[in-house]
Coordinates of C-alpha atoms in Angstrom, one line a residue:
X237 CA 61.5 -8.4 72.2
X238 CA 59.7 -6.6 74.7
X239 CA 60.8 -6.8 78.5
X240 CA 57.9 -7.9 80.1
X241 CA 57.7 -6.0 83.3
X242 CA 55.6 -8.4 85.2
X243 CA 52.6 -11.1 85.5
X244 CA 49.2 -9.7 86.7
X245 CA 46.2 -12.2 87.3
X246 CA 42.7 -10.3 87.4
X247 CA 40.0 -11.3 89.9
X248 CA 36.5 -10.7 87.7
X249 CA 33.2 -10.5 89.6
X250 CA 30.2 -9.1 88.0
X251 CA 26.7 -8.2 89.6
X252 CA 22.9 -8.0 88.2
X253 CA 23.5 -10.1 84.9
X254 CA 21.2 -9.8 82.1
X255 CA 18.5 -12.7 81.9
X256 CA 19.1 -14.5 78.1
X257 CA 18.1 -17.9 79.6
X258 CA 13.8 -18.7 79.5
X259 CA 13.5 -20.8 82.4
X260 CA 16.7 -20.5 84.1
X261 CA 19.2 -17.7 84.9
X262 CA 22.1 -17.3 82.8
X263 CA 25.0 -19.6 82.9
X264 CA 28.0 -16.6 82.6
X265 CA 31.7 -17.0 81.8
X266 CA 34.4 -13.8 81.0
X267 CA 36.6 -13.7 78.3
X268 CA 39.4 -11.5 78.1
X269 CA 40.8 -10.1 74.7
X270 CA 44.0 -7.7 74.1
X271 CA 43.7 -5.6 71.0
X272 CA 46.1 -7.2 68.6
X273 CA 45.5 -4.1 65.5
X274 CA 43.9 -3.4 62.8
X275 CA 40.7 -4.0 64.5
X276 CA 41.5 -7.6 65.7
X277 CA 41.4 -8.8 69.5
X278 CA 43.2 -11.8 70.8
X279 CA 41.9 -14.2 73.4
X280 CA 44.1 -14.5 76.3
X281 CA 42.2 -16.1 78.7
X282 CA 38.7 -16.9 79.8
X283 CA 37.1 -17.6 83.5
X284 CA 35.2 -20.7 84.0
X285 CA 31.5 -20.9 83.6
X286 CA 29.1 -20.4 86.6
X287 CA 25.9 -22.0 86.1
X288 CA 22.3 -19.9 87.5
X289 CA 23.8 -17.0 88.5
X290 CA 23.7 -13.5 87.6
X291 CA 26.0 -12.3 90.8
X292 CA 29.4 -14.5 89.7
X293 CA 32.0 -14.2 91.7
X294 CA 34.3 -16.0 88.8
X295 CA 37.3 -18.4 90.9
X296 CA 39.9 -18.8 88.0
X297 CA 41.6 -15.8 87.7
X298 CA 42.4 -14.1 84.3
X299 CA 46.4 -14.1 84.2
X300 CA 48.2 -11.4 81.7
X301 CA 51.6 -10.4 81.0
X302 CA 51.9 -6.4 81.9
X303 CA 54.1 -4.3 79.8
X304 CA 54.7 -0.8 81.5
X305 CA 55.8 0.6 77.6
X306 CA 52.9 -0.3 76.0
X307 CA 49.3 0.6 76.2
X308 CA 47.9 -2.8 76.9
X309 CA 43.8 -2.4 75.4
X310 CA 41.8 -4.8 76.9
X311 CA 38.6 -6.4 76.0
X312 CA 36.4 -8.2 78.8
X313 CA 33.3 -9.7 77.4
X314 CA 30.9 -11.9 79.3
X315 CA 28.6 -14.8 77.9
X316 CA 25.4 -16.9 78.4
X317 CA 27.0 -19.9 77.8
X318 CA 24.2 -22.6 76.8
X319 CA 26.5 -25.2 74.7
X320 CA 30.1 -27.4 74.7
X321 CA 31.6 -25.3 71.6
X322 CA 34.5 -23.1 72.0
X323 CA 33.8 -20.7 69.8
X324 CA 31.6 -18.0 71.5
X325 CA 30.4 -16.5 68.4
X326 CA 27.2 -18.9 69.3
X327 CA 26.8 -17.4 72.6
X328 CA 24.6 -14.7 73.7
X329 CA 26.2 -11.9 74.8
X330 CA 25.5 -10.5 78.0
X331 CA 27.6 -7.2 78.2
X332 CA 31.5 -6.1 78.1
X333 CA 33.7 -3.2 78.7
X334 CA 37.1 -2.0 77.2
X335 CA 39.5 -0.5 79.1
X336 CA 43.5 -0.6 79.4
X337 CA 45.4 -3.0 81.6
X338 CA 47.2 0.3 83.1
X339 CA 43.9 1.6 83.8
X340 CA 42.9 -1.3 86.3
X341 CA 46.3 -1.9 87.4
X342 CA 46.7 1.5 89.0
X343 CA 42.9 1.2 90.5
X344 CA 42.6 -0.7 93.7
X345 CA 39.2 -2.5 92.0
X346 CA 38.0 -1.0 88.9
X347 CA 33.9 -1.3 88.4
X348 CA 32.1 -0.5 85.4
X349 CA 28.6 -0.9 83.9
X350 CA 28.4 -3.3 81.1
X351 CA 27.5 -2.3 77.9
X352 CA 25.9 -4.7 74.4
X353 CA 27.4 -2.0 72.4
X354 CA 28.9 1.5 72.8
X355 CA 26.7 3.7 74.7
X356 CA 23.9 1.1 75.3
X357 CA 23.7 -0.4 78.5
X358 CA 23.5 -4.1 79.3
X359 CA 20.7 -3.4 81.6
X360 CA 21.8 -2.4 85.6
X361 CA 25.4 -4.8 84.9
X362 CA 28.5 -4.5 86.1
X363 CA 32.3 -5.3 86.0
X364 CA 34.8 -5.7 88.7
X365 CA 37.9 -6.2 88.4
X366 CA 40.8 -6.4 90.9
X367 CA 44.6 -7.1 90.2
X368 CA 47.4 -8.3 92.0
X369 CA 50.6 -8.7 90.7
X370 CA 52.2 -12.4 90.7
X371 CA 55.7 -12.4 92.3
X372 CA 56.0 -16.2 92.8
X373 CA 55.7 -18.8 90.5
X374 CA 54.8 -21.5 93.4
X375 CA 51.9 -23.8 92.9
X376 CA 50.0 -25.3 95.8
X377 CA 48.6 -29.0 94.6
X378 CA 46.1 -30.0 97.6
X379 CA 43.6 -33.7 97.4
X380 CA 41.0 -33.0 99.4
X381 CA 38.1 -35.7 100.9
X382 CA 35.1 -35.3 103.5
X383 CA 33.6 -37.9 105.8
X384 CA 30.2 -38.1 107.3
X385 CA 28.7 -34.7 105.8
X386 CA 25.1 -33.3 106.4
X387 CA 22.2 -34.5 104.0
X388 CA 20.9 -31.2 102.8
X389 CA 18.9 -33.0 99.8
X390 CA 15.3 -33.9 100.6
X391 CA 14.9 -37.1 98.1
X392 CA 18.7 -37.9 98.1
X393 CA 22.1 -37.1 99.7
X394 CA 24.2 -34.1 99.2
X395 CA 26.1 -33.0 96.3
X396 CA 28.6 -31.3 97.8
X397 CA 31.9 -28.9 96.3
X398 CA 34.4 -26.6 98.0
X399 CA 35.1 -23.2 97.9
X400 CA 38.4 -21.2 99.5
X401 CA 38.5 -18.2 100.7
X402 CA 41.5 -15.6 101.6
X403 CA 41.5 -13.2 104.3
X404 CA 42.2 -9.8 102.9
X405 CA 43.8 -6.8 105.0
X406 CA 40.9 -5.9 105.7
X407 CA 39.4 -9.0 106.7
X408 CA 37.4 -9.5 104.0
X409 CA 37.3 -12.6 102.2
X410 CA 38.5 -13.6 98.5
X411 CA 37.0 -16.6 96.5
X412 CA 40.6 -17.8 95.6
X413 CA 39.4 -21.7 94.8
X414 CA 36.0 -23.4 93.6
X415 CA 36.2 -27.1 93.0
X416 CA 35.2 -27.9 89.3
X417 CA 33.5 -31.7 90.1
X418 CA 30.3 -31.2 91.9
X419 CA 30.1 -35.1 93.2
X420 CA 26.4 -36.3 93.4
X421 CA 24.7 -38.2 96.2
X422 CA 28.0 -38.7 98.0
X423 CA 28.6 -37.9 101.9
X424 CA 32.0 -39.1 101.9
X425 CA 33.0 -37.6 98.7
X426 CA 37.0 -37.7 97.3
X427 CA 37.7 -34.5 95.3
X428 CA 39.9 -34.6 92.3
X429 CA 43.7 -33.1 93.2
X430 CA 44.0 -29.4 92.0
X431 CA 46.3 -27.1 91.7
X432 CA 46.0 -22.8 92.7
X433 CA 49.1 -20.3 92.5
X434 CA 50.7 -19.8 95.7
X435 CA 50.2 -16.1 95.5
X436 CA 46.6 -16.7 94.5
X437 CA 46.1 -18.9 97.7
X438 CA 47.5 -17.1 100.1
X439 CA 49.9 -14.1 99.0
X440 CA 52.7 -16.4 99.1
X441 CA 51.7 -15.8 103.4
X442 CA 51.3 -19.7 104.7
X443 CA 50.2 -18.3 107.9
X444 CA 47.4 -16.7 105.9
X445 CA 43.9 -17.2 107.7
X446 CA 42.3 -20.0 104.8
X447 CA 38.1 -20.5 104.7
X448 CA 37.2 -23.9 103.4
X449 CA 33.1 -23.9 102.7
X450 CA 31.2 -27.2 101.5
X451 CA 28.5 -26.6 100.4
X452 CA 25.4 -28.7 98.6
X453 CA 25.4 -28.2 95.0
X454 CA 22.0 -26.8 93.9
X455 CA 20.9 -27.0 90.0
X456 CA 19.2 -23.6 90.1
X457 CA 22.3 -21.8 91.8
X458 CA 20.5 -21.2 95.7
X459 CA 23.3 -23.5 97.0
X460 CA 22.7 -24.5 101.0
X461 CA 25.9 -24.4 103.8
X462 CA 26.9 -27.7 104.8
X463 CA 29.8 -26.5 106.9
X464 CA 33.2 -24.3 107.0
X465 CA 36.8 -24.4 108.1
X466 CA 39.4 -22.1 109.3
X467 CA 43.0 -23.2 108.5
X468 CA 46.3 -22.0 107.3
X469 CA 48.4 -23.5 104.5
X470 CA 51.0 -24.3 107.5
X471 CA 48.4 -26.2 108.8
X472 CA 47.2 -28.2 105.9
X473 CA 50.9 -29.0 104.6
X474 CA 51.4 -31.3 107.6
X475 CA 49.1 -33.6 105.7
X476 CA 51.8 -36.5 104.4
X477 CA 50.9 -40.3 103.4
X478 CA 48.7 -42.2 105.6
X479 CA 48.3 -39.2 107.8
X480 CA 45.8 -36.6 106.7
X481 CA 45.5 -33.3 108.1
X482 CA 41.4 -33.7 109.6
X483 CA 39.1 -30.8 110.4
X484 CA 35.6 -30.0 111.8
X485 CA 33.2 -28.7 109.4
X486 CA 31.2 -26.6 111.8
X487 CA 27.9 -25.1 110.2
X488 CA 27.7 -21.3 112.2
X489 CA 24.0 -21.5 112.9
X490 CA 23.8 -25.1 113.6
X491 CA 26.5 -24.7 116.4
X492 CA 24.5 -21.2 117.7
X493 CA 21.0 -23.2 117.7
X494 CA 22.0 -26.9 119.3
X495 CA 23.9 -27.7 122.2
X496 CA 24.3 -31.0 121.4
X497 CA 26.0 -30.4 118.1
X498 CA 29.3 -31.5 117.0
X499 CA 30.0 -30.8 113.2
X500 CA 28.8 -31.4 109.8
X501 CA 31.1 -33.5 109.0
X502 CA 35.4 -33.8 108.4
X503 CA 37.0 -32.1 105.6
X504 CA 40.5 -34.6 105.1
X505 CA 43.7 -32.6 103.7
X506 CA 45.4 -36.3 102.4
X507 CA 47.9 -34.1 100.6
X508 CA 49.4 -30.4 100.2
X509 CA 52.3 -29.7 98.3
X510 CA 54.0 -26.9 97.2
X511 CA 55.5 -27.0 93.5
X512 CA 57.2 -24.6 91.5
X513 CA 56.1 -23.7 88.3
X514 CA 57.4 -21.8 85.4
X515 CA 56.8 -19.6 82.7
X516 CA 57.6 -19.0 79.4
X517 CA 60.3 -16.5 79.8
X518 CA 61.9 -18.9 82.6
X519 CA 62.1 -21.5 79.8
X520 CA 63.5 -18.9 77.1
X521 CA 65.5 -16.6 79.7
X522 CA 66.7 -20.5 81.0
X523 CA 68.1 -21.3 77.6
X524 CA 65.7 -22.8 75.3
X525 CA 65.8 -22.5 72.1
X526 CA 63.4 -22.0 69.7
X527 CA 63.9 -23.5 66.3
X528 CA 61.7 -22.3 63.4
X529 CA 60.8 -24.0 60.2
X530 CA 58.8 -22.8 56.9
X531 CA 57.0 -25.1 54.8
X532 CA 55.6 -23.2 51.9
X533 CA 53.1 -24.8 49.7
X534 CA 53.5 -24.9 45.5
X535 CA 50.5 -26.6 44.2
X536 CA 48.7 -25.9 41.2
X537 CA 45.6 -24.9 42.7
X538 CA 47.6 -21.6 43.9
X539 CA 47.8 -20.6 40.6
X540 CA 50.5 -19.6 37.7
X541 CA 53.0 -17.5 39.7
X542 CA 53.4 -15.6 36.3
X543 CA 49.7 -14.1 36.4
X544 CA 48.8 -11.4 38.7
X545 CA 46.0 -13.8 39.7
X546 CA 48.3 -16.4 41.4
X547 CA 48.7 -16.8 45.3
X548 CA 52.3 -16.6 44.4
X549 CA 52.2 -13.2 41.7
X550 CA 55.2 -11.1 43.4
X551 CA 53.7 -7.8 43.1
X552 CA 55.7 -4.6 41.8
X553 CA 56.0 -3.8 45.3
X554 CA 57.6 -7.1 45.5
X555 CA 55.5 -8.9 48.3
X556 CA 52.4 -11.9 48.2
X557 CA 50.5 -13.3 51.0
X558 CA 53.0 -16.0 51.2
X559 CA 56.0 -13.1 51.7
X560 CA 54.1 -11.1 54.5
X561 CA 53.0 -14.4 56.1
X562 CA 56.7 -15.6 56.5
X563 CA 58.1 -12.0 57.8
X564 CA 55.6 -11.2 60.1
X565 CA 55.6 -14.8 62.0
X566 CA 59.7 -15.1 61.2
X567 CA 60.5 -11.7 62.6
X568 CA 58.9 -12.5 65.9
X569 CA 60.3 -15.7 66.3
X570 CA 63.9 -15.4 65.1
X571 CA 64.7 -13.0 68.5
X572 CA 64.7 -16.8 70.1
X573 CA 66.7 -18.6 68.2
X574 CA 70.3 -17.8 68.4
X575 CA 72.0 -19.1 64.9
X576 CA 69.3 -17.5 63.0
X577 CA 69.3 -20.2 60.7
X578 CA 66.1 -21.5 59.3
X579 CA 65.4 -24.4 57.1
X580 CA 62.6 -23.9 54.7
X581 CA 60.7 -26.2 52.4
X582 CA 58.6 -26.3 49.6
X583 CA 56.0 -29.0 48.7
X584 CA 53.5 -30.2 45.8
X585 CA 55.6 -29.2 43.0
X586 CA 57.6 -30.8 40.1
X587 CA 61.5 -29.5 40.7
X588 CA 64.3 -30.2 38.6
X589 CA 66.3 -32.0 37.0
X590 CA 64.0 -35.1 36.8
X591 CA 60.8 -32.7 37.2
X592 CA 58.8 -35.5 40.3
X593 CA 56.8 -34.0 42.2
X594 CA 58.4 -33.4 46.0
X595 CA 56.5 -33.1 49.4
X596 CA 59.8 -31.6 51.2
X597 CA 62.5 -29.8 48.9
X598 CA 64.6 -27.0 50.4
X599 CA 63.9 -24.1 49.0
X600 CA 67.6 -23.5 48.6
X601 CA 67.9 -27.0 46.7
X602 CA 70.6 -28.2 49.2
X603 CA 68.8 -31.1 50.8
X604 CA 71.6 -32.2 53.2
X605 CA 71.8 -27.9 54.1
X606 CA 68.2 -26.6 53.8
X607 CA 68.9 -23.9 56.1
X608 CA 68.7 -19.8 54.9
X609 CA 70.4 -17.3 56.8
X610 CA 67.8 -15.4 58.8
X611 CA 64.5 -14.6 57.7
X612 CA 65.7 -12.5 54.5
X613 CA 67.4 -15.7 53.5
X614 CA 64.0 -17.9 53.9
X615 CA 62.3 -15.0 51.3
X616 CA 65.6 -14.8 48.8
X617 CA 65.5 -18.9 48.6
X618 CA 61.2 -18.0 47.7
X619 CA 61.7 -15.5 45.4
X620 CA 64.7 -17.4 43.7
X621 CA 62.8 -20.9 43.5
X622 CA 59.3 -19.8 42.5
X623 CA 60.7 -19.6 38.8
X624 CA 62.8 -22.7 38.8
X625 CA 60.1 -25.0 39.4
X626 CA 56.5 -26.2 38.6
X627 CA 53.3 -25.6 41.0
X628 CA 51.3 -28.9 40.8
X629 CA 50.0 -31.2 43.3
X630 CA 48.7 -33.1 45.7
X631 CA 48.8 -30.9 49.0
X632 CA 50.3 -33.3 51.6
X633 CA 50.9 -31.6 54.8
X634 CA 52.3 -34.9 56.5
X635 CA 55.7 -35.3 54.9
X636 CA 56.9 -32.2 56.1
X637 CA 54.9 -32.1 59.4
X638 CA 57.0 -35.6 60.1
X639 CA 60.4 -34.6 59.0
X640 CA 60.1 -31.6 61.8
X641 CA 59.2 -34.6 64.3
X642 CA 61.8 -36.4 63.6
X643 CA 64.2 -33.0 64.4
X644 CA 62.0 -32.8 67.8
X645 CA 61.9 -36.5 68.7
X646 CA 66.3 -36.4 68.5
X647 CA 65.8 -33.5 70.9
X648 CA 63.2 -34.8 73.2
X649 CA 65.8 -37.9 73.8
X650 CA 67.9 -35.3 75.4
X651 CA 65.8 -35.2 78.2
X652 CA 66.0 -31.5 78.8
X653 CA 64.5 -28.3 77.8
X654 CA 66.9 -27.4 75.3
X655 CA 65.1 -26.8 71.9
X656 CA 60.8 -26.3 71.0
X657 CA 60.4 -26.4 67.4
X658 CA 57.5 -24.1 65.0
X659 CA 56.7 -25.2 62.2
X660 CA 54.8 -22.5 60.0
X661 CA 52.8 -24.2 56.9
X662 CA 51.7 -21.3 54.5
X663 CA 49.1 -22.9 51.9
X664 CA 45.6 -21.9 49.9
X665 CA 43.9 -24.6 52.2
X666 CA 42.9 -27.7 49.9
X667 CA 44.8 -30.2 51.7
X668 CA 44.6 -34.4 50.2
X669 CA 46.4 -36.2 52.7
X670 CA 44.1 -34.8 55.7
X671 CA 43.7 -38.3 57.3
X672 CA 47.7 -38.9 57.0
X673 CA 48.2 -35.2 58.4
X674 CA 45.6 -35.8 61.4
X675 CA 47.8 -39.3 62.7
X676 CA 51.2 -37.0 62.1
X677 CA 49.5 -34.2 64.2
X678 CA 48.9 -36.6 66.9
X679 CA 51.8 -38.3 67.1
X680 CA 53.6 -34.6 67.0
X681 CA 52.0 -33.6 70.2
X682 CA 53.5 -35.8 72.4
X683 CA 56.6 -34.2 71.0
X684 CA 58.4 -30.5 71.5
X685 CA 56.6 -28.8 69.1
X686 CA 53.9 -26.5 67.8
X687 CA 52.2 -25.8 64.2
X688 CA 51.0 -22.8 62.8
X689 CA 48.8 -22.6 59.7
X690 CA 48.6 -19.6 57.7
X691 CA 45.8 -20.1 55.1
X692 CA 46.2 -17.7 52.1
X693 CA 43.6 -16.7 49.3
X694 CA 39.5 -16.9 49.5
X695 CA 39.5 -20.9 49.4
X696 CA 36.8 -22.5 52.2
X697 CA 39.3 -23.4 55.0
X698 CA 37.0 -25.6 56.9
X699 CA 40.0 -28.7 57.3
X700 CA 42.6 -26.4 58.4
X701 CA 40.1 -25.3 61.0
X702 CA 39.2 -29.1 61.8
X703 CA 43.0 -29.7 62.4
X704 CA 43.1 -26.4 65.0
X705 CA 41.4 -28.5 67.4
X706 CA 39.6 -25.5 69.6
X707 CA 36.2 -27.2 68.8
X708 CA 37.5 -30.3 71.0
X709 CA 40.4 -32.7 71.1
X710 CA 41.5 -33.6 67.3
X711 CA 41.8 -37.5 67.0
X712 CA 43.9 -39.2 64.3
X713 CA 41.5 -42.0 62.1
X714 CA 42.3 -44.5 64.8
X715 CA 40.8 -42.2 67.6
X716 CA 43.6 -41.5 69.6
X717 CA 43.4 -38.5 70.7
X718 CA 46.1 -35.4 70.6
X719 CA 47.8 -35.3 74.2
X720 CA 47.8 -31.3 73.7
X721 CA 46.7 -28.5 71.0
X722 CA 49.6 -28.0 69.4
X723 CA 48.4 -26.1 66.0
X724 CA 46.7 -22.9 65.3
X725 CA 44.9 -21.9 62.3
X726 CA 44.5 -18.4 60.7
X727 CA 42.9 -17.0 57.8
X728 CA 45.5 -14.2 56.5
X729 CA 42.3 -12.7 54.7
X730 CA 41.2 -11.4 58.3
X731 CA 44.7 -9.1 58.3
X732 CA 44.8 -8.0 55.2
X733 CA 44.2 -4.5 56.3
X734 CA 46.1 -4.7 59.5
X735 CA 49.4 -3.8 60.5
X736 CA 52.0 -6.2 59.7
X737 CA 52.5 -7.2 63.5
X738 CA 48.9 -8.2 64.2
X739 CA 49.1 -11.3 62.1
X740 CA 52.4 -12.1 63.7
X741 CA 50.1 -11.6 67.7
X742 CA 47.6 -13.8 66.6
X743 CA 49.4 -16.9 65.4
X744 CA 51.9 -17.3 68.0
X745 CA 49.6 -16.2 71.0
X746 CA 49.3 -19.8 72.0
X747 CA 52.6 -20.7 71.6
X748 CA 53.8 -19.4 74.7
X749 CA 51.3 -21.6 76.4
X750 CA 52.0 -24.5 74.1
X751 CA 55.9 -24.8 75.0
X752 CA 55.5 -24.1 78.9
X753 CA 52.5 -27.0 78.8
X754 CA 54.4 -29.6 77.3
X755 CA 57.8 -29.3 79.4
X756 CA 55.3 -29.4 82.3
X757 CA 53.6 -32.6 80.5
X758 CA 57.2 -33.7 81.0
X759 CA 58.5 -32.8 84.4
X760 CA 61.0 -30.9 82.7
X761 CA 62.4 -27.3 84.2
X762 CA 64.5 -24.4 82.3
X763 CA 67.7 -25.4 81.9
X764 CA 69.0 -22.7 84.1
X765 CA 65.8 -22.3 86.1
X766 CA 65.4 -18.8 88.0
X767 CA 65.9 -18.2 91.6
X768 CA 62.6 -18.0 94.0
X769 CA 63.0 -15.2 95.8
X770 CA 62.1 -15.3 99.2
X771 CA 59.0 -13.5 100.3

């Protein structure tokens, strides 16, 4: 396990945007990617999208771990984005750059033209990118409401949002903030609460100079100045219940041009409060462990293990899909889990001695022990079972996808981040029970844990993908939704030419985010949680 040496978060802007939109400018958002091998990139984070602009100046901030030992390749790619999908593959593309995360670390701001490919330009665009290293993991939760604002709308009122501003040391001033709900025809409007990192904010600096700006929301991007503020966090964190922290929204021009003008309205801070919040490693460096389970699927449609045709054929080289797929996600995981012992299962196959078909035998065939000793264990019990037993069917995913829950329900009861549980499910893809496996998925989310798929073979893995949930929220047949993504889908077909640690990169790159978002679901800090530093 790598020490990571610190936490960056990038500030993207990017000027004179290519034009993919007929009667409207683009709608741009960034996405960055970190070269995982072999040709593969993994997201890691994307910006939010700006609508009618081809100037952004992008407010949520791209946040990467930096490792000083290892050449970090970067990908930033910037879309037109004109639908609700994830996926950006239906996107145009308006231009990207690669780079390494050393490179714009040691620049002060790092600019670059865009290009559509190598060596073609995307038109006159370019990148910026700045970065700032995050030394505290405080979180600044403000709820923010305005009385009495300007009309700016000629038919109707104004539709107004925020934007915050940092002073810089040179006075300049850094988008740190833009409020996501643009609220419609509304004066007095109530923003939603939202959260920015203390360091974002303000440095960490509470005396800080802070710009507030309302402004009326425009459709085609030429938004009009209702008003601004000047605080400081110390001010706005006097703001308690029943006593909001008020403040004139003065428009510049207004003020120069009337002498009779007061303001443009009061910006109300109802609430500011400073929360800490933590990361992975706190959780893992805190104590948590990581428990790791394999559930390896046996059904007939992988074929006869003893022909060289089978999902299961060992070669003479003594590996299969199935083999590569366990070391490379086992290797990673078992550095966080401290008795290295792993149960593994097996399911859709007729075992012995009555030969009925089982949806969760251990692949050691001690059901009241099913756990191998490290991850050579889990691919001994494999290679030792595949004989013993006969591939055949149904592929039901929920048995085993329950009996991890019931593991990570004990441990939830606890109260305390003690234990997150993976569960990797390698299979060819043709899953029966996929209504059964949707409500089991749903009901695991509310629990400590997280799925990964690896789909072996050339079979169409359009249900695994379905489960995956990045095209929106997966509901179970009822309709109730998942309360998080908690499983991720990969095709090992993609990395069969890769090196052995890119598969591995991909499937648990959102499990970091996947542990630290349900303990924060929960309230719950490390066990031993770090000491804040002070500034």
């Amino acid at each position: 396990m790598a020490a990571c040496v610190s936490r960056v978060e990038l500030s993207v802007s990017c000027r004179s945007l290519l034009d993919r939109d007929l009667r409207s400018r683009s709608d741009p958002l960034c996405v960055l990617l970190q070269d995982a091998g072999g040709g593969r990139w993994a997201e890691l984070d994307r910006t939010e999208r700006i609508k009618n602009c081809q100037d952004p100046e992008f407010s949520k901030k791209l946040v990467v771990d930096y490792y000083f030992e290892k050449v970090q390749k970067l990908k930033f790619g910037v879309y037109d984005i004109d639908n609700k999908t994830f996926d950006l593959n239906d996107d145009d593309y308006l231009g990207g750059i690669e780079c390494t995360l050393g490179q714009v670390v040691s620049s002060s701001v790092f600019t670059r033209p865009l290009e559509l490919k190598q060596g073609k330009p995307a038109g006159k665009g370019t990148i910026t990118i700045s970065a700032e290293e995050i030394k505290d993991t405080r979180v600044v939760y403000l709820e923010i409401e305005a009385q009495n604002l300007d009309k700016k709308d000629f038919l109707g009122k104004s539709d107004p949002f925020l934007e915050f501003y940092k002073q810089g040391d040179a006075g300049t001033w850094q988008l740190v903030y833009r409020s996501e709900v643009v609220i419609k025809n509304n004066l007095n409007p109530c923003w939603r609460k939202f959260s920015v990192p203390l360091q974002t904010f303000c440095g960490g600096d509470f005396n800080k100079p802070i710009k507030v700006q309302c402004s009326d929301h425009d459709s085609d991007g030429s938004h009009d100045l209702i008003g601004a503020v000047q605080t400081t966090l110390a001010q706005m964190q006097m703001a308690g219940p029943g006593s909001p922290v008020e403040f004139e929204c003065i428009h510049p021009e207004k003020k120069q041009k009337k002498k009779s003008y007061k303001n443009s309205g009061i910006i109300r801070v109802k609430s500011c409060k400073i929360e800490t919040e933590y990361s992975f490693l706190d959780y893992v460096m805190g104590g948590c462990q990581i428990n790791f389970t394999v559930g390896v699927d046996f059904t007939a449609s992988n074929g006869d293990p003893k022909s060289p045709d089978s999902l299961h054929h060992i070669s003479p080289d003594g590996i299969n899909e199935y083999l590569i797929a366990i070391w490379s996600v086992g290797s990673v995981v078992q550095d966080y889990d401290t008795d290295k012992l792993f149960p593994a299962f097996g399911f859709g196959a007729q075992v012995p001695p009555h030969w009925q078909v089982s949806h969760e035998f251990a692949l050691n065939f001690n059901p009241s022990n099913p756990y191998c000793p490290g991850i050579q264990g889990v691919v001994d019990a494999y290679r030792q079972i595949l004989p013993q037993i006969r591939l055949y069917g149904p592929t039901n995913f929920s048995p085993i996808i329950n009996h991890v829950a019931r593991f990570a329900a004990h441990s939830m009861q606890q109260g305390t981040a003690a234990h997150y549980y993976i569960l990797l499910i390698i299979t060819d893809g043709e899953i029966t029970d996929l209504d059964q496996t949707r409500q089991a998925i749903v009901d695991a989310s509310k629990l400590p844990m997280s799925i990964i798929i690896v789909g072996v073979g050339e079979a169409d893995f359009k249900a695994m993908e379905f489960l995956d949930g990045d095209n929106g929220v997966l509901k179970s047949v009822t309709g109730e939704p998942a309360a998080r993504d908690i499983v991720q889908f990969v095709p090992f077909r993609q990395f069969r030419n890769a090196p052995r640690e890119a598969l591995s990169q991909v499937v648990l790159a959102e499990v970091p985010k996947q542990l630290v978002s349900y303990y924060k679901w929960k309230g719950w800090p490390p066990l031993k949680p770090p000491e804040i530093k002070a500034m």
